[in-house]
Amino acid sequence: MKYCDSLMDFAYLGRIESKRLFFKNLAYLKDWRFEGEDPFYSPRNFINFLDSAYYKALHSNSLLISPDRTEAAFKLPMIPTSYGQVWAHFILNTGGGEQEFFLNRLIECDKPYFGHVSRQQRSLMYEYAYFTDRNTWWQDLADKAEPEPWDYVAYPDQKGMLRSYLMYTFERLVHERKIVWSSNAGRISAFNTGLLSRDYQQPIYGVFERTNRQPMFKGWFQDGHPILSPLPYSPLMADYTEDLKEFSMDTSKDFKINAHHIFEDNQHRIIDIFPGGAATIPLNVMIEGTISYLKRRIERNPRFPIPQLYHNKVQYLLPFQMNREMPPQMVLIFDDDGNSYTARTCITLDMAYANARLLMSQQDSWLDPNPLEALEIV
């Protein structure tokens, strides 16, 4: 089979900027070394780096293709690690387009074992370490940490919010270079979960132990446990801002609500929350009443808006209530446009909780992902 000389014709690379940042963090986490210019410095560097490696593999007959033509791989010009050479791994492109393959991941091994690596949701934590049972590790943490509503309403008893929280927290800690390694050749590594134990309110750390292949997850431990003694210091929590003023809203600015998108395009969310939908109330009355109510609440409690991060930009979550005597059942997301705040979309309470929990605990806020459970139904 003859292949094109260009990697871009051979494979679809996907959202190259997000992949570049992901692989850049992975390279730091795994201490990958390379000669010459940093291949992860910019999207163009990354594409040229991959394209050059592909071209070399193609013309040296070292491009590997699985017998069933569902996977491919080639070596990258990096200094081999203790786990082997670094490879670019591709899978069959089933998402459309003319390219036969899709860039899946970067892996360390002596030689790829096709059929073993599948396309899945990317997680730096799963790339970094091996988990003997991916179905129980998060439950152990939920049992040790202070109680929180970690379940999505539609998926009870699965702790979906906790798993999402840990994946993003770990990635943030890698970005901030707060993963801590022991001095004995990095045999032990650990990170701060940002959670406290339910018994003595001690910080909980996720701990990994180096093996011949990749680090293995050992469990969740508190300060003073012997497994943490090789670490030079206790791992620090993730930081998301240097100025807490970014998390507050200025009520002297105009508040705007994109009514058409929120109340028309989100009928699939509103219909289940408000009987009859939002169309039963005039939009101008609904908007004016909501803005007036939210401003009064913020003026009396600057912590009333709940911040979340979206593409490293702060957004503000505020409740939407058509009946003030009932708990909020929908959340508006406001963007800071400079001279005003604009709400352009709405989300459910559990979605909002999962987003906001990354930045801080919601123990004393109005945001309850399961508000109806607290009401006495007669």
PDB file of C-alpha atoms in Angstrom, residues 187-341:
ATOM      1  CA  ARG A 187       9.719   5.656  43.314  1.00  0.00           C
ATOM      2  CA  ILE A 188       6.789   7.379  45.047  1.00  0.00           C
ATOM      3  CA  SER A 189       4.778  10.255  43.567  1.00  0.00           C
ATOM      4  CA  ALA A 190       1.705  11.982  44.947  1.00  0.00           C
ATOM      5  CA  PHE A 191      -0.793  14.798  44.423  1.00  0.00           C
ATOM      6  CA  ASN A 192      -3.144  16.783  46.644  1.00  0.00           C
ATOM      7  CA  THR A 193      -6.810  15.979  45.925  1.00  0.00           C
ATOM      8  CA  GLY A 194      -7.993  19.209  47.552  1.00  0.00           C
ATOM      9  CA  LEU A 195     -10.350  17.129  49.715  1.00  0.00           C
ATOM     10  CA  LEU A 196     -10.351  16.593  53.489  1.00  0.00           C
ATOM     11  CA  SER A 197     -10.899  13.340  55.372  1.00  0.00           C
ATOM     12  CA  ARG A 198     -14.233  12.911  57.125  1.00  0.00           C
ATOM     13  CA  ASP A 199     -12.618  11.747  60.386  1.00  0.00           C
ATOM     14  CA  TYR A 200      -9.895  14.307  61.214  1.00  0.00           C
ATOM     15  CA  GLN A 201     -10.297  16.816  58.338  1.00  0.00           C
ATOM     16  CA  GLN A 202      -6.790  16.052  57.089  1.00  0.00           C
ATOM     17  CA  PRO A 203      -5.694  16.617  53.444  1.00  0.00           C
ATOM     18  CA  ILE A 204      -6.045  13.512  51.275  1.00  0.00           C
ATOM     19  CA  TYR A 205      -3.312  12.636  48.775  1.00  0.00           C
ATOM     20  CA  GLY A 206      -3.375  10.299  45.794  1.00  0.00           C
ATOM     21  CA  VAL A 207      -0.222   8.147  45.805  1.00  0.00           C
ATOM     22  CA  PHE A 208       1.517   6.207  43.006  1.00  0.00           C
ATOM     23  CA  GLU A 209       4.416   3.758  43.186  1.00  0.00           C
ATOM     24  CA  ARG A 210       6.847   3.315  40.310  1.00  0.00           C
ATOM     25  CA  THR A 211       7.014  -0.134  38.720  1.00  0.00           C
ATOM     26  CA  ASN A 212       9.007  -1.582  35.834  1.00  0.00           C
ATOM     27  CA  ARG A 213       6.376  -0.286  33.432  1.00  0.00           C
ATOM     28  CA  GLN A 214       4.336   2.725  34.556  1.00  0.00           C
ATOM     29  CA  PRO A 215       3.489   4.038  38.044  1.00  0.00           C
ATOM     30  CA  MET A 216       0.764   2.081  39.829  1.00  0.00           C
ATOM     31  CA  PHE A 217      -1.967   3.728  41.866  1.00  0.00           C
ATOM     32  CA  LYS A 218      -1.582   2.766  45.539  1.00  0.00           C
ATOM     33  CA  GLY A 219      -4.492   4.558  47.163  1.00  0.00           C
ATOM     34  CA  TRP A 220      -5.576   7.609  49.162  1.00  0.00           C
ATOM     35  CA  PHE A 221      -3.529   8.597  52.213  1.00  0.00           C
ATOM     36  CA  GLN A 222      -3.400  11.341  54.864  1.00  0.00           C
ATOM     37  CA  ASP A 223      -0.491  13.250  56.392  1.00  0.00           C
ATOM     38  CA  GLY A 224       1.646  11.092  58.641  1.00  0.00           C
ATOM     39  CA  HIS A 225       1.208   7.839  56.732  1.00  0.00           C
ATOM     40  CA  PRO A 226       4.556   6.021  56.237  1.00  0.00           C
ATOM     41  CA  ILE A 227       4.040   5.773  52.460  1.00  0.00           C
ATOM     42  CA  LEU A 228       4.387   9.575  52.245  1.00  0.00           C
ATOM     43  CA  SER A 229       7.661   9.754  54.215  1.00  0.00           C
ATOM     44  CA  PRO A 230       9.979   9.606  51.124  1.00  0.00           C
ATOM     45  CA  LEU A 231       8.396  12.796  49.729  1.00  0.00           C
ATOM     46  CA  PRO A 232      10.457  15.987  50.263  1.00  0.00           C
ATOM     47  CA  TYR A 233       7.299  17.944  51.189  1.00  0.00           C
ATOM     48  CA  SER A 234       3.522  17.577  51.206  1.00  0.00           C
ATOM     49  CA  PRO A 235       1.872  18.146  47.799  1.00  0.00           C
ATOM     50  CA  LEU A 236       0.134  21.501  47.385  1.00  0.00           C
ATOM     51  CA  MET A 237      -3.427  22.156  46.257  1.00  0.00           C
ATOM     52  CA  ALA A 238      -4.316  23.405  42.785  1.00  0.00           C
ATOM     53  CA  ASP A 239      -4.654  27.167  42.290  1.00  0.00           C
ATOM     54  CA  TYR A 240      -6.938  28.704  39.705  1.00  0.00           C
ATOM     55  CA  THR A 241      -6.435  32.429  40.299  1.00  0.00           C
ATOM     56  CA  GLU A 242      -3.987  34.831  41.921  1.00  0.00           C
ATOM     57  CA  ASP A 243      -6.626  37.483  42.520  1.00  0.00           C
ATOM     58  CA  LEU A 244      -9.826  36.517  44.338  1.00  0.00           C
ATOM     59  CA  LYS A 245     -11.446  39.700  43.044  1.00  0.00           C
ATOM     60  CA  GLU A 246     -11.875  37.859  39.741  1.00  0.00           C
ATOM     61  CA  PHE A 247     -14.490  35.721  41.488  1.00  0.00           C
ATOM     62  CA  SER A 248     -16.766  38.655  42.386  1.00  0.00           C
ATOM     63  CA  MET A 249     -19.245  40.614  40.247  1.00  0.00           C
ATOM     64  CA  ASP A 250     -19.666  44.396  39.985  1.00  0.00           C
ATOM     65  CA  THR A 251     -23.348  45.280  40.347  1.00  0.00           C
ATOM     66  CA  SER A 252     -22.757  48.742  38.827  1.00  0.00           C
ATOM     67  CA  LYS A 253     -22.455  47.003  35.449  1.00  0.00           C
ATOM     68  CA  ASP A 254     -25.456  46.120  33.283  1.00  0.00           C
ATOM     69  CA  PHE A 255     -26.789  42.567  33.516  1.00  0.00           C
ATOM     70  CA  LYS A 256     -28.121  41.118  30.264  1.00  0.00           C
ATOM     71  CA  ILE A 257     -29.842  37.831  29.441  1.00  0.00           C
ATOM     72  CA  ASN A 258     -29.924  36.320  25.961  1.00  0.00           C
ATOM     73  CA  ALA A 259     -33.553  35.346  26.276  1.00  0.00           C
ATOM     74  CA  HIS A 260     -34.002  33.744  22.863  1.00  0.00           C
ATOM     75  CA  HIS A 261     -31.199  31.234  23.277  1.00  0.00           C
ATOM     76  CA  ILE A 262     -31.885  30.447  26.927  1.00  0.00           C
ATOM     77  CA  PHE A 263     -35.655  30.145  26.829  1.00  0.00           C
ATOM     78  CA  GLU A 264     -36.163  28.932  23.269  1.00  0.00           C
ATOM     79  CA  ASP A 265     -33.107  26.850  22.377  1.00  0.00           C
ATOM     80  CA  ASN A 266     -33.060  25.187  25.818  1.00  0.00           C
ATOM     81  CA  GLN A 267     -36.664  24.006  25.880  1.00  0.00           C
ATOM     82  CA  HIS A 268     -35.413  20.439  26.324  1.00  0.00           C
ATOM     83  CA  ARG A 269     -34.065  21.485  29.748  1.00  0.00           C
ATOM     84  CA  ILE A 270     -36.807  23.929  30.730  1.00  0.00           C
ATOM     85  CA  ILE A 271     -39.762  21.650  29.887  1.00  0.00           C
ATOM     86  CA  ASP A 272     -38.754  19.203  32.625  1.00  0.00           C
ATOM     87  CA  ILE A 273     -38.132  21.935  35.177  1.00  0.00           C
ATOM     88  CA  PHE A 274     -41.045  24.339  34.759  1.00  0.00           C
ATOM     89  CA  PRO A 275     -44.495  22.910  33.979  1.00  0.00           C
ATOM     90  CA  GLY A 276     -45.731  24.410  30.735  1.00  0.00           C
ATOM     91  CA  GLY A 277     -42.262  25.708  29.845  1.00  0.00           C
ATOM     92  CA  ALA A 278     -41.020  29.282  30.052  1.00  0.00           C
ATOM     93  CA  ALA A 279     -43.412  30.570  27.385  1.00  0.00           C
ATOM     94  CA  THR A 280     -46.250  30.862  29.954  1.00  0.00           C
ATOM     95  CA  ILE A 281     -44.604  34.023  31.380  1.00  0.00           C
ATOM     96  CA  PRO A 282     -43.822  37.131  29.261  1.00  0.00           C
ATOM     97  CA  LEU A 283     -40.087  37.194  28.574  1.00  0.00           C
ATOM     98  CA  ASN A 284     -39.641  40.873  29.447  1.00  0.00           C
ATOM     99  CA  VAL A 285     -41.238  40.358  32.861  1.00  0.00           C
ATOM    100  CA  MET A 286     -39.143  37.236  33.476  1.00  0.00           C
ATOM    101  CA  ILE A 287     -35.870  38.939  32.494  1.00  0.00           C
ATOM    102  CA  GLU A 288     -36.432  42.191  34.397  1.00  0.00           C
ATOM    103  CA  GLY A 289     -37.515  40.348  37.524  1.00  0.00           C
ATOM    104  CA  THR A 290     -34.571  37.956  37.376  1.00  0.00           C
ATOM    105  CA  ILE A 291     -31.955  40.700  36.899  1.00  0.00           C
ATOM    106  CA  SER A 292     -33.416  42.849  39.688  1.00  0.00           C
ATOM    107  CA  TYR A 293     -33.505  39.866  42.071  1.00  0.00           C
ATOM    108  CA  LEU A 294     -29.938  38.750  41.280  1.00  0.00           C
ATOM    109  CA  LYS A 295     -28.488  42.249  41.744  1.00  0.00           C
ATOM    110  CA  ARG A 296     -30.179  42.606  45.150  1.00  0.00           C
ATOM    111  CA  ARG A 297     -28.753  39.276  46.270  1.00  0.00           C
ATOM    112  CA  ILE A 298     -25.222  40.106  45.074  1.00  0.00           C
ATOM    113  CA  GLU A 299     -25.261  43.530  46.747  1.00  0.00           C
ATOM    114  CA  ARG A 300     -26.070  41.875  50.060  1.00  0.00           C
ATOM    115  CA  ASN A 301     -23.742  38.911  49.606  1.00  0.00           C
ATOM    116  CA  PRO A 302     -20.726  39.339  47.276  1.00  0.00           C
ATOM    117  CA  ARG A 303     -20.154  35.568  47.474  1.00  0.00           C
ATOM    118  CA  PHE A 304     -23.576  34.849  45.975  1.00  0.00           C
ATOM    119  CA  PRO A 305     -22.206  34.465  42.396  1.00  0.00           C
ATOM    120  CA  ILE A 306     -20.391  31.140  42.029  1.00  0.00           C
ATOM    121  CA  PRO A 307     -17.333  31.199  39.733  1.00  0.00           C
ATOM    122  CA  GLN A 308     -16.369  28.560  37.221  1.00  0.00           C
ATOM    123  CA  LEU A 309     -13.565  28.417  34.651  1.00  0.00           C
ATOM    124  CA  TYR A 310     -14.169  28.003  30.932  1.00  0.00           C
ATOM    125  CA  HIS A 311     -11.066  28.028  28.711  1.00  0.00           C
ATOM    126  CA  ASN A 312      -9.194  29.703  31.600  1.00  0.00           C
ATOM    127  CA  LYS A 313     -11.738  32.532  31.751  1.00  0.00           C
ATOM    128  CA  VAL A 314     -13.917  33.145  34.802  1.00  0.00           C
ATOM    129  CA  GLN A 315     -17.669  32.815  34.343  1.00  0.00           C
ATOM    130  CA  TYR A 316     -20.353  33.345  36.986  1.00  0.00           C
ATOM    131  CA  LEU A 317     -23.149  30.962  37.928  1.00  0.00           C
ATOM    132  CA  LEU A 318     -26.381  32.437  39.226  1.00  0.00           C
ATOM    133  CA  PRO A 319     -29.697  30.737  39.999  1.00  0.00           C
ATOM    134  CA  PHE A 320     -32.845  31.134  37.934  1.00  0.00           C
ATOM    135  CA  GLN A 321     -36.081  30.816  39.911  1.00  0.00           C
ATOM    136  CA  MET A 322     -39.573  31.350  38.569  1.00  0.00           C
ATOM    137  CA  ASN A 323     -40.900  30.648  42.067  1.00  0.00           C
ATOM    138  CA  ARG A 324     -38.819  32.281  44.835  1.00  0.00           C
ATOM    139  CA  GLU A 325     -40.274  29.892  47.414  1.00  0.00           C
ATOM    140  CA  MET A 326     -38.815  26.894  45.601  1.00  0.00           C
ATOM    141  CA  PRO A 327     -35.120  25.994  45.319  1.00  0.00           C
ATOM    142  CA  PRO A 328     -33.450  27.047  42.036  1.00  0.00           C
ATOM    143  CA  GLN A 329     -33.693  24.366  39.383  1.00  0.00           C
ATOM    144  CA  MET A 330     -31.725  25.986  36.583  1.00  0.00           C
ATOM    145  CA  VAL A 331     -28.454  27.944  36.490  1.00  0.00           C
ATOM    146  CA  LEU A 332     -27.557  30.920  34.281  1.00  0.00           C
ATOM    147  CA  ILE A 333     -23.937  31.336  33.118  1.00  0.00           C
ATOM    148  CA  PHE A 334     -22.814  34.980  32.924  1.00  0.00           C
ATOM    149  CA  ASP A 335     -19.764  36.172  30.957  1.00  0.00           C
ATOM    150  CA  ASP A 336     -17.935  39.394  31.818  1.00  0.00           C
ATOM    151  CA  ASP A 337     -18.035  41.461  28.607  1.00  0.00           C
ATOM    152  CA  GLY A 338     -16.207  44.434  30.102  1.00  0.00           C
ATOM    153  CA  ASN A 339     -19.002  46.946  30.648  1.00  0.00           C
ATOM    154  CA  SER A 340     -21.684  44.351  31.293  1.00  0.00           C
ATOM    155  CA  TYR A 341     -22.416  40.751  32.238  1.00  0.00           C
TER     156      TYR A 341
END
